[in-house]
Coordinates of C-alpha atoms in Angstrom, one line a residue:
X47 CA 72.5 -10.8 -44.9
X48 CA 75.3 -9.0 -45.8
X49 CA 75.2 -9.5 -49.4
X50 CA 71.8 -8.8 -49.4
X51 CA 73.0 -5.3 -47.5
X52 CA 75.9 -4.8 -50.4
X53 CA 73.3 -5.1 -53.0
X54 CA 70.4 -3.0 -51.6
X55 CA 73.1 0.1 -51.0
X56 CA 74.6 -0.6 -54.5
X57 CA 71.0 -0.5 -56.0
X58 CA 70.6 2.8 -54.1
X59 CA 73.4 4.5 -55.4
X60 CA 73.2 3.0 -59.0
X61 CA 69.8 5.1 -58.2
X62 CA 71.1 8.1 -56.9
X63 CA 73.6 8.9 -60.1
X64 CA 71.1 8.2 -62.1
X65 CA 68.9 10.8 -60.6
X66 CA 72.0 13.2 -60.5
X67 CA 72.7 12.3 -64.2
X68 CA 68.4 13.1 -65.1
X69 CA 68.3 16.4 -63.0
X70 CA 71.9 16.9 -65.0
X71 CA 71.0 16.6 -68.1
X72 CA 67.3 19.1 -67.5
X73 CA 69.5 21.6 -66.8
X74 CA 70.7 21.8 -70.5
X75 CA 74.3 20.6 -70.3
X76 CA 76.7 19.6 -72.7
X77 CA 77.6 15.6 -72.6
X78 CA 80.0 13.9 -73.7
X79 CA 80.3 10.6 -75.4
X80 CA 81.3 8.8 -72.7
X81 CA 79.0 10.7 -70.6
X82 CA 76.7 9.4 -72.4
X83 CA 77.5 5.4 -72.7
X84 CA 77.7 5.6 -68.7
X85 CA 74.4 7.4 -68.2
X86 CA 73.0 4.7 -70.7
X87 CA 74.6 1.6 -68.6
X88 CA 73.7 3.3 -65.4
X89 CA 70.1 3.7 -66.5
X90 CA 69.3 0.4 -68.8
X91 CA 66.7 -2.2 -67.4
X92 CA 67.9 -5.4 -69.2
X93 CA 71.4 -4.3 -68.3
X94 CA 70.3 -4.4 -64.4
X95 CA 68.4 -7.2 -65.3
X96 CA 71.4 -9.5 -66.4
X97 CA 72.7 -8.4 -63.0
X98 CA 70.4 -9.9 -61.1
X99 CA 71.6 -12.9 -62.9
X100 CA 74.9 -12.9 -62.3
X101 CA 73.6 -12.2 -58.9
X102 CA 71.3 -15.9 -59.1
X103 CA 74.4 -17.4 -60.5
X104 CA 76.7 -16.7 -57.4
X105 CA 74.1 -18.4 -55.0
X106 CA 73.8 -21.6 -57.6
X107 CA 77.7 -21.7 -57.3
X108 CA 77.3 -21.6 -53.4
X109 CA 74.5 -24.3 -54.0
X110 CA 76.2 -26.4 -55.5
X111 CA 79.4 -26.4 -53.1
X112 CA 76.8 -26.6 -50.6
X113 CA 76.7 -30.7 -52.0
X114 CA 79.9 -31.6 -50.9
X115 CA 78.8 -31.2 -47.4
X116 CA 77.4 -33.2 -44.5
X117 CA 73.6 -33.0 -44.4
X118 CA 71.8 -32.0 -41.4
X119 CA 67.7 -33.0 -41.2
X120 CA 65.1 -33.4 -39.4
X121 CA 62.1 -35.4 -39.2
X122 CA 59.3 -35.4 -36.6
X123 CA 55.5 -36.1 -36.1
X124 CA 52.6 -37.1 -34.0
X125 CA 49.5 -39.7 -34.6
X126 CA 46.7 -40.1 -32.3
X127 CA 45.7 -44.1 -32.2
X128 CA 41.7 -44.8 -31.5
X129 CA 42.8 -47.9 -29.7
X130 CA 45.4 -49.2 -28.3
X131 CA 47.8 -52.5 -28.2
X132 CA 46.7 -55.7 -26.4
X133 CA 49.1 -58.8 -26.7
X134 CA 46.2 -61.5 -25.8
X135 CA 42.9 -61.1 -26.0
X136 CA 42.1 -62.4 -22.2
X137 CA 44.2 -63.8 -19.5
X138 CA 46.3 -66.8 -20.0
X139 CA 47.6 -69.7 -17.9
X140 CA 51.6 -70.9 -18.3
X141 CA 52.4 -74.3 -17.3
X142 CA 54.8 -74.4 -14.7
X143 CA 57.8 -76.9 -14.5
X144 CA 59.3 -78.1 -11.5
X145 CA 62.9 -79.5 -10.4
X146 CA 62.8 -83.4 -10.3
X147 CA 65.7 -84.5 -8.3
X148 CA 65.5 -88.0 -9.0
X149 CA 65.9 -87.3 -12.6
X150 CA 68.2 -84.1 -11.9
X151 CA 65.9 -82.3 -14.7
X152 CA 62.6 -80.1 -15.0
X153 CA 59.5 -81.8 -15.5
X154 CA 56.1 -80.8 -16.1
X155 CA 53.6 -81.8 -13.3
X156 CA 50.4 -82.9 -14.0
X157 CA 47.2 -83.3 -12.5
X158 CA 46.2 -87.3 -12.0
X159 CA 42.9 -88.6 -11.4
X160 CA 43.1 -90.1 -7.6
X161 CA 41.5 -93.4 -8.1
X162 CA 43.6 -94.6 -11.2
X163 CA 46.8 -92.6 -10.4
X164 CA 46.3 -91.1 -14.2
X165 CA 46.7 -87.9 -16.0
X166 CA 43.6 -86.1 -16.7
X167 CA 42.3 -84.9 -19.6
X168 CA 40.2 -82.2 -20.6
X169 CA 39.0 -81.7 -24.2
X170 CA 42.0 -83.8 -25.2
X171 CA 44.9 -82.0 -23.2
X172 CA 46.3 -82.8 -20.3
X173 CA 45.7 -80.7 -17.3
X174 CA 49.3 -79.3 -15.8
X175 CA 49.4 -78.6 -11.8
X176 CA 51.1 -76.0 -11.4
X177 CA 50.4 -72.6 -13.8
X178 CA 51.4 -69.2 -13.9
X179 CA 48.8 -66.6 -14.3
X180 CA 48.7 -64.4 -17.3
X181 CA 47.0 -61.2 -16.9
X182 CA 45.9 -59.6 -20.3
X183 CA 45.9 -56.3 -18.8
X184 CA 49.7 -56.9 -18.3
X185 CA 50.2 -57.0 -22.1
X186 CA 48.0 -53.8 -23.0
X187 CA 50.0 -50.6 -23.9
X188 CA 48.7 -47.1 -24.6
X189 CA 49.4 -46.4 -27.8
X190 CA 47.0 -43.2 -28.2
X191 CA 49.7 -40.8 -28.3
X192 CA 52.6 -41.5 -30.5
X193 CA 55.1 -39.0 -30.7
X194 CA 58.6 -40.0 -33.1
X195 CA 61.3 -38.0 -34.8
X196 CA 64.7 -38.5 -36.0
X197 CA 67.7 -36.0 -36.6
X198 CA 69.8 -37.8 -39.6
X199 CA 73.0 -36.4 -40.8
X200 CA 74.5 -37.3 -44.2
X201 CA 77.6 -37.0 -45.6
X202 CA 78.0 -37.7 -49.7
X203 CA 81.0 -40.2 -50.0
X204 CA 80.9 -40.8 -54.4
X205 CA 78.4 -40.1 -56.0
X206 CA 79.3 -41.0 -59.4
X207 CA 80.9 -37.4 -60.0
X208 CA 77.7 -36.0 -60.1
X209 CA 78.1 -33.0 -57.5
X210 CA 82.1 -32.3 -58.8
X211 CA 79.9 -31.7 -62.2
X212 CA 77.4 -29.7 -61.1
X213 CA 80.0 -27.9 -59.4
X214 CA 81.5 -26.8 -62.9
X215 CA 78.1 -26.3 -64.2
X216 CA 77.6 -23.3 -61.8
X217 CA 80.8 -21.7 -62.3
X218 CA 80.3 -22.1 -65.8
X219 CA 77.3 -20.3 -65.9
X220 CA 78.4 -17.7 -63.5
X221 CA 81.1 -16.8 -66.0
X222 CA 78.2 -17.3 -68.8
X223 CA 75.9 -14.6 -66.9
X224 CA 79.0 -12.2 -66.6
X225 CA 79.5 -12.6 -70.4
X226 CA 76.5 -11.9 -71.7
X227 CA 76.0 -9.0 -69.2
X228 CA 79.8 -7.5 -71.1
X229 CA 78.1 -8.6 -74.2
X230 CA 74.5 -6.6 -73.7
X231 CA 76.8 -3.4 -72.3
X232 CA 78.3 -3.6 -75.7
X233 CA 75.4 -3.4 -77.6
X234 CA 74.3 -0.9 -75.4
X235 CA 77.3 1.1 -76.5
X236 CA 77.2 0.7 -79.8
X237 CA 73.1 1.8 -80.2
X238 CA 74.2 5.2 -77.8
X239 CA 77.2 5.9 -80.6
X240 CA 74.5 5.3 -83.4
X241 CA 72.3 7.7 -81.8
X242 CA 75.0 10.1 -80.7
X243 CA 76.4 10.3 -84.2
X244 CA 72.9 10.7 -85.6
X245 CA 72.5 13.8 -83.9
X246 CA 75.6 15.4 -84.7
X247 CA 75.3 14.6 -88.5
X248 CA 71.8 16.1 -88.3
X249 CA 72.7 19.1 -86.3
X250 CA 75.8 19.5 -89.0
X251 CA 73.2 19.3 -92.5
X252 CA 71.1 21.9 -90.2
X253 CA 73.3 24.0 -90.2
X254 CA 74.2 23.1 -93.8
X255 CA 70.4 23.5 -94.5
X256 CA 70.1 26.9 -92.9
X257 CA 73.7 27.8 -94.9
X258 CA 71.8 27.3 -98.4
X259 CA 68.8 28.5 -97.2
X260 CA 71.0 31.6 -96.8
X261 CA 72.3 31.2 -100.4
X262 CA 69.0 31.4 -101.9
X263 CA 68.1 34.0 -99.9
X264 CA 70.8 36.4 -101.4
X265 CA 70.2 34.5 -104.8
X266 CA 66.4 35.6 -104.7
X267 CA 67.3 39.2 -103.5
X268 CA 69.5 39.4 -106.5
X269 CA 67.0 38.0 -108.8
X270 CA 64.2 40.3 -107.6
X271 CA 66.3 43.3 -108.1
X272 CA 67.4 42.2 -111.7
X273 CA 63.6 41.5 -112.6
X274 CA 63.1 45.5 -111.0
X275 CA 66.1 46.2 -113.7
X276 CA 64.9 44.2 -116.6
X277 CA 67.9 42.2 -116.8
X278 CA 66.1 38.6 -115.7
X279 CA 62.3 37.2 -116.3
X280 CA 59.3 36.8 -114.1
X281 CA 60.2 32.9 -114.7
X282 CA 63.8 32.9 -113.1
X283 CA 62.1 34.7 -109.8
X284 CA 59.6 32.0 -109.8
X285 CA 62.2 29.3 -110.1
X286 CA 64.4 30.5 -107.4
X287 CA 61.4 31.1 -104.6
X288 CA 60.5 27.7 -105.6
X289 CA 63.8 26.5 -104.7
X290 CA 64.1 28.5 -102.2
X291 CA 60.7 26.8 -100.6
X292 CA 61.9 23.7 -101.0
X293 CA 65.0 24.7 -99.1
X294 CA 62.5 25.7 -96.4
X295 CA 61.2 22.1 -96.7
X296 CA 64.0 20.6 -96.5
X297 CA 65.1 22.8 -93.3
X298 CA 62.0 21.7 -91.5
X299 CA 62.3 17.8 -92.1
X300 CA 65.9 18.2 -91.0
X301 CA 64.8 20.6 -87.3
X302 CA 62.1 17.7 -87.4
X303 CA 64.7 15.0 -87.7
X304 CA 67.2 16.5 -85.0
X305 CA 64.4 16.5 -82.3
X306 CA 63.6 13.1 -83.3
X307 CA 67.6 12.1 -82.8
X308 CA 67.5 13.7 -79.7
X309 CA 64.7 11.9 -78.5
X310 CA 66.0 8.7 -80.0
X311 CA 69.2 9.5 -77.9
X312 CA 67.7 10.4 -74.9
X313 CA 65.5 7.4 -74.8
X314 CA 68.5 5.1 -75.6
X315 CA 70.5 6.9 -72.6
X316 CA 67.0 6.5 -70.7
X317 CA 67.0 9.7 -70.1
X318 CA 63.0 11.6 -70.5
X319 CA 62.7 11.9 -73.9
X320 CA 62.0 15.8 -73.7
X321 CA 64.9 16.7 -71.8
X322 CA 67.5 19.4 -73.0
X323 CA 71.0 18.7 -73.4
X324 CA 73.7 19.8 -75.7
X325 CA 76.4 17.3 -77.3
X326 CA 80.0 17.8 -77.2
X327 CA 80.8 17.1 -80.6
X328 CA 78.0 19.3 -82.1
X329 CA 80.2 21.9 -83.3
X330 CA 83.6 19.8 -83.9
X331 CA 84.6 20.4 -87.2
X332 CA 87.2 18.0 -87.7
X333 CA 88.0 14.7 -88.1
X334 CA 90.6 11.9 -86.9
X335 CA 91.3 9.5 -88.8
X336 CA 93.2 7.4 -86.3
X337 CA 95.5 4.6 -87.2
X338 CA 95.5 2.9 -90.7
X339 CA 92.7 0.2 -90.7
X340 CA 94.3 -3.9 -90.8
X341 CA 93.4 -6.3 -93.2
X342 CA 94.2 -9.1 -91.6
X343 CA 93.1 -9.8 -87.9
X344 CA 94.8 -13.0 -85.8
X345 CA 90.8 -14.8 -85.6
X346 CA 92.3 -16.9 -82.4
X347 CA 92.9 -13.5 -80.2
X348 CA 89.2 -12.1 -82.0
X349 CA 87.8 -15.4 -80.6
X350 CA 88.8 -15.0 -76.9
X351 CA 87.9 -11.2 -76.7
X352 CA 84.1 -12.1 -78.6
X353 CA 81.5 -12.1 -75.7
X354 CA 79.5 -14.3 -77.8
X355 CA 82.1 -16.9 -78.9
X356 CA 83.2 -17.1 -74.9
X357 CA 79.6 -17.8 -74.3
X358 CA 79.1 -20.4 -76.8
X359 CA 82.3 -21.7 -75.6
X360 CA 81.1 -22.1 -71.7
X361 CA 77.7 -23.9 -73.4
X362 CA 79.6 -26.4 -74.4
X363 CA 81.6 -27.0 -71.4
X364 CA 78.0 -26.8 -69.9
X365 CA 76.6 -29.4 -71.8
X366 CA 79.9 -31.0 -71.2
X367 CA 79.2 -31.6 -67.8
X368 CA 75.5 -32.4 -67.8
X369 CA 76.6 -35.8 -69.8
X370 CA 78.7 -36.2 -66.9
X371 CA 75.7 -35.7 -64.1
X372 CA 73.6 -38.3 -66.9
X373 CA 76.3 -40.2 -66.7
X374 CA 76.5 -40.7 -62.8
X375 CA 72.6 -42.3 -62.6
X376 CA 74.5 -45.5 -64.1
X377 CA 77.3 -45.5 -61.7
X378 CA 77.4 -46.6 -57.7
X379 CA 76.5 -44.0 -54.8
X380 CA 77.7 -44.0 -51.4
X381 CA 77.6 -42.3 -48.3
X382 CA 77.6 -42.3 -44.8
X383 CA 74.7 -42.1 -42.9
X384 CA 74.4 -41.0 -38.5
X385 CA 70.8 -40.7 -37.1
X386 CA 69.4 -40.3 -33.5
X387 CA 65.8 -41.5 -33.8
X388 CA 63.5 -41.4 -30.6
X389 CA 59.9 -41.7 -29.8
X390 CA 56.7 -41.7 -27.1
X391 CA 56.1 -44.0 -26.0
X392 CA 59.2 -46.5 -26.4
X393 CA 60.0 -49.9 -25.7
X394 CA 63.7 -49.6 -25.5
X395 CA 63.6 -51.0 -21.6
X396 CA 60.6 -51.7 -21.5
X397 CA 57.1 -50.1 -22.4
X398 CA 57.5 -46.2 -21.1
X399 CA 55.5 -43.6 -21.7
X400 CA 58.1 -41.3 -22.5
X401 CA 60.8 -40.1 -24.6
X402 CA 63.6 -42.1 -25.5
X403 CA 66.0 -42.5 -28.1
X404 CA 69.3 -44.4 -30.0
X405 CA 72.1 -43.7 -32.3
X406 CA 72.5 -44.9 -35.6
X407 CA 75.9 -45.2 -38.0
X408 CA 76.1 -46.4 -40.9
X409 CA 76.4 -46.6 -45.0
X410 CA 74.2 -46.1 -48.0
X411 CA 75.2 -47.7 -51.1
X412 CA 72.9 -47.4 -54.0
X413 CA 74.1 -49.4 -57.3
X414 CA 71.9 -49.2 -60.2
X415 CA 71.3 -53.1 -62.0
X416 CA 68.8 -52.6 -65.0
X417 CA 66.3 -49.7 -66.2
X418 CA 65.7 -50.8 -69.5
X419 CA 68.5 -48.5 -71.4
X420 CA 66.5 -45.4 -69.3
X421 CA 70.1 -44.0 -67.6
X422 CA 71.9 -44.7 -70.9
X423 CA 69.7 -43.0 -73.7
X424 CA 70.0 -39.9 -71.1
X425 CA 73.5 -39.9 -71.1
X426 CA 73.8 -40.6 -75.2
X427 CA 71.3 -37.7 -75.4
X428 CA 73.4 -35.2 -73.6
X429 CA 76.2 -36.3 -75.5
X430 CA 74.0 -35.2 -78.8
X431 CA 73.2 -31.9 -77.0
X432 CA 77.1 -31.2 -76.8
X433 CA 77.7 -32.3 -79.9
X434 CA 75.2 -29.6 -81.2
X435 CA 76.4 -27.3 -79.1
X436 CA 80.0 -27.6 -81.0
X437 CA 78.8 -27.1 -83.8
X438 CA 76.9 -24.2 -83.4
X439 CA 79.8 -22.6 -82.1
X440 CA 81.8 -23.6 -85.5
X441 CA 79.2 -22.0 -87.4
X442 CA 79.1 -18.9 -85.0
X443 CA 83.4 -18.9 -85.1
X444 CA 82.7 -18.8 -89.3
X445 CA 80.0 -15.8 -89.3
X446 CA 82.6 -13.8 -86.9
X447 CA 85.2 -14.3 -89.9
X448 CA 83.0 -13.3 -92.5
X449 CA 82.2 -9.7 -89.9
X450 CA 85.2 -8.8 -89.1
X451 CA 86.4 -8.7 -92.8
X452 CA 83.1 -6.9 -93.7
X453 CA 83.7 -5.0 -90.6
X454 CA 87.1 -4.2 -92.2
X455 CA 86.5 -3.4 -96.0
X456 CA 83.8 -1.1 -94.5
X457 CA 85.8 0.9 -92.8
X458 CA 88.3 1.0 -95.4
X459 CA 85.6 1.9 -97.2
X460 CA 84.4 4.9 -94.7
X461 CA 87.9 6.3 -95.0
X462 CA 87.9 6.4 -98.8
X463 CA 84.9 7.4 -99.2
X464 CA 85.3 10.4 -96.9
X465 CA 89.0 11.3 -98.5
X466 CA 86.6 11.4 -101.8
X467 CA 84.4 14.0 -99.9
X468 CA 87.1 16.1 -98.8
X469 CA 88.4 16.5 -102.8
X470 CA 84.6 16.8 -103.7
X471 CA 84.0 19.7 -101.3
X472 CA 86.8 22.1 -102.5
X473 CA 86.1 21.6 -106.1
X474 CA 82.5 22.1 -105.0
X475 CA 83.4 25.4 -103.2
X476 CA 85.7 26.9 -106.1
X477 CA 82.6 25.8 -108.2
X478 CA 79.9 27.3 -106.5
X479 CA 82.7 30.7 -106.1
X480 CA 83.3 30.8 -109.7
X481 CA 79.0 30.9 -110.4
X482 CA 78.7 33.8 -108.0
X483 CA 81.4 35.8 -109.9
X484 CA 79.9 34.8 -113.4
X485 CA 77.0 35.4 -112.2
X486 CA 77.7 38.9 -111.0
X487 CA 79.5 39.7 -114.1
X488 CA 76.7 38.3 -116.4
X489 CA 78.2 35.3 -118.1
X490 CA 76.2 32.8 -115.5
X491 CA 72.8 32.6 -115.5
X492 CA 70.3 31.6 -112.4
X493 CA 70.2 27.9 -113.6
X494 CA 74.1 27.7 -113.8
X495 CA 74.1 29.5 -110.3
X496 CA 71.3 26.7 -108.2
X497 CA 72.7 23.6 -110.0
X498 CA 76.4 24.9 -108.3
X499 CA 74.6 25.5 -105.2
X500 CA 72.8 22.1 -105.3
X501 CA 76.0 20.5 -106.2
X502 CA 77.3 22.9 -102.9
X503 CA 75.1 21.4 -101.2
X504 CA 75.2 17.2 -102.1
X505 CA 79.3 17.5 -101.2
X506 CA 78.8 19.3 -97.9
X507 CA 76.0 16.6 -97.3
X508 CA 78.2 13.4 -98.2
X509 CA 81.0 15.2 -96.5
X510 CA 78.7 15.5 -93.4
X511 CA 77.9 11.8 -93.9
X512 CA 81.1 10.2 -94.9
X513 CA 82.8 11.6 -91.5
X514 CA 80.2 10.6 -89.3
X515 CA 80.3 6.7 -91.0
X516 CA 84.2 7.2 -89.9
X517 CA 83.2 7.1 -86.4
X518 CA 80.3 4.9 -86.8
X519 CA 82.4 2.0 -89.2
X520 CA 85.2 2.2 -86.2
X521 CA 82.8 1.5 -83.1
X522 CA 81.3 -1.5 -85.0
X523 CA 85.0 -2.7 -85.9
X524 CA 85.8 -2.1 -82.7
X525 CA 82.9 -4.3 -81.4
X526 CA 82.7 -7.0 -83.6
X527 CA 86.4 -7.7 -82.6
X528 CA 85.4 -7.8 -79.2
X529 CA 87.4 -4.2 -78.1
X530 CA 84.6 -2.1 -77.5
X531 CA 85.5 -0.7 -73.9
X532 CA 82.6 -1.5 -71.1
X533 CA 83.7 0.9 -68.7
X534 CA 82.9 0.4 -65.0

């Protein structure tokens, strides 16, 4: 009862900052990464679902301790009888022998016929003198009404190590269940960085969009005014408003695509996908780096900090022990065995029609002889199961290698990439500078002044890109070797 208390109010309050988060977050406030891996966790049905397993697990544990225990049962019933018990089937005469002191011994007297001095006899036996009457209602017993129960208690004494198994089994997949509930909160964490990151690269090449949108705007104006002047063609105003529209285009699909983000983020965080909130890092302009990125990673400590390894890991120690519980049907049982057992009617001093009862102490040994190579082919399967189990582990412990060194160059990678972008973007500035001024001083024309603009344009765009894959290339290097912080 008191567990069941703990989790109801935990439930309730797991709830309740959910709710505060929601009516949070409708408001239109600003949240945080973190903010927004907690409200995600808090909110996340197969995350409370794994819960509830580790919650099943604990009471499997206690199930299982539960073996190692006395036993306490009970056993009762009733049966109505149409008829009941009659010894003899009508009433019976008992020869009678009497004390012959001449020959200091019991003798049989019988009846003699008076002339001859003779035993009688009557359809070949002889008649005896003496009898004792027999009633057959003296040997009838009402057995109508039969009332019987026992109360039996048992205590396991070996059992072939089957409950010290089972035992391990439980705590094993208690530890399992808390495992994989780490391992789906990291997952979590890593799809609510995606979608965070998603947003803030799209609300970035917004801006960017609206930036050249701005560019052509001026460019167009000029245009117009040098077509008014006689200084430019109809044909270079119709190529910039065409560019110029496409830049609107291009504007709307990325507004379109930010709304999606949000609503991918939102839904991720399980928030309502139309509510309003604003993201810390919308505005952040720069960028850290962090620490340099390591080649070379010890495996062993990547191993123990992998969810997923430790799982594998506690599979095998599962199936470990379940050739251990097949491997008990083939070995002796024992244990000790107390009942009281009592019934109505009873015949422990007599016939009564009443309650009455005994004690009962004693052993149970159970020693299996022959079942046609049953027991063992269960045991030689579990020890197959285990065997798989290993090895799907080995071929798990080699496709973590082969990540975390992907994991790795990538993010080597990312940090190239975006040092590239950074060199890419000045030159791209001086360029798109240095068509403005020709431009204005007539040794650039329109074409020399869009295709710096586009160029503008594609380094702000990979910049934008390259320094959100920084933060997106750490987070997964950061999860694959297992050091992606849960939280609470």
């Amino acid at each position: 009862m008191v567990l069941r208390s703990f989790f109801l109010t935990a439930s309730i309050l797991v709830g309740l900052m959910a709710a505060a988060q929601t009516d949070a977050v409708q408001e239109g406030s600003v949240m945080t990464l973190e903010q927004c891996r907690q409200t995600a966790l808090a909110n996340n049905k197969n995350l409370r679902k794994s819960a509830y397993g580790i919650e099943a697990a604990k009471y499997q544990k206690k199930e299982a301790f539960a073996a190692y225990l006395p036993s306490l049962d009970f056993a009762g019933g009733y049966m109505y009888n149409q008829k009941g018990i009659a010894i003899i089937d009508k009433d019976q005469y008992l020869p009678v022998e009497t004390f012959n002191l001449e020959k200091k011994g019991y003798e049989m007297g019988l009846v003699k016929n008076p002339l001859t001095g003779e035993p009688i006899q009557v359809n070949g036996q002889f008649v005896p003198e003496n009898v004792a009457l027999l009633p057959k209602e003296a040997l009838e017993f009402d057995m109508h009404n039969v009332f019987f129960g026992a109360v039996t208690l048992t205590q396991p004494i070996f059992m072939g190590g089957k409950i010290v198994a089972m035992n391990k089994i439980t705590g094993y997949a208690e530890e399992l269940a808390r495992r994989m509930h780490d391992n789906e909160a990291q997952n979590i964490i890593y799809a609510v960085d995606a979608a965070y990151w998603q947003v803030v690269s799209l609300k970035a090449k917004q801006k960017l969009a609206v930036s050249y949108v701005n560019l052509l705007d001026t460019l167009q104006h000029n245009v117009r005014l040098m077509v008014e002047q006689g200084v430019a063609t109809k044909r270079d105003q119709l190529t910039v408003d065409v560019k110029r529209n496409s830049a609107e285009v291009d504007l709307t699909k990325v507004n379109n695509g930010l709304v999606l983000s949000r609503m991918a983020l939102a839904q991720v965080c399980g928030l309502p996908l139309n509510s309003v909130f604003t993201l810390a890092d919308e505005d952040a302009e720069g960028i850290l780096t962090g620490a340099p990125i390591a080649r070379e990673y010890n495996m062993q400590d990547v191993y123990r900090s992998r969810e997923d390894i430790r799982a594998l890991e506690l599979g095998v120690k599962i199936y470990d022990e379940k050739a251990k519980v097949a491997r008990s049907s083939m070995m002796p049982n024992l244990a000790l065995v107390g009942t009281y057992s009592f019934s109505n009617p009873n015949v422990f001093n007599g016939f009564k029609n009443r309650f009455n009862g005994m004690f009962s102490v004693g052993a149970v040994l159970t020693v299996p002889i022959w079942h046609w190579g049953g027991n063992y082919n269960k045991y030689r399967a579990a020890k197959a199961q285990t065997l798989a189990a290993q090895l799907e582990l080995d071929n798990a412990k080699d496709l973590v290698d082969l990540q975390v060194n992907q994991a790795s160059f990538k993010a080597q990678e990312a940090l190239k990439t975006y040092r590239m972008t950074e060199s890419n973007l000045e030159e791209a500035d001086e360029n798109l500078r240095c068509a403005d001024v020709g431009f204005r001083d007539g040794v650039m024309t329109i074409d020399n002044v869009m295709e710096a603009q586009t160029a503008w344009l594609k380094a702000h765009s990979e910049n934008i890109d390259a320094r959100i894959d920084i933060y997106l290339c750490d987070v997964y290097l950061s999860k694959v070797l297992g050091q992606l912080a849960v939280g609470n």
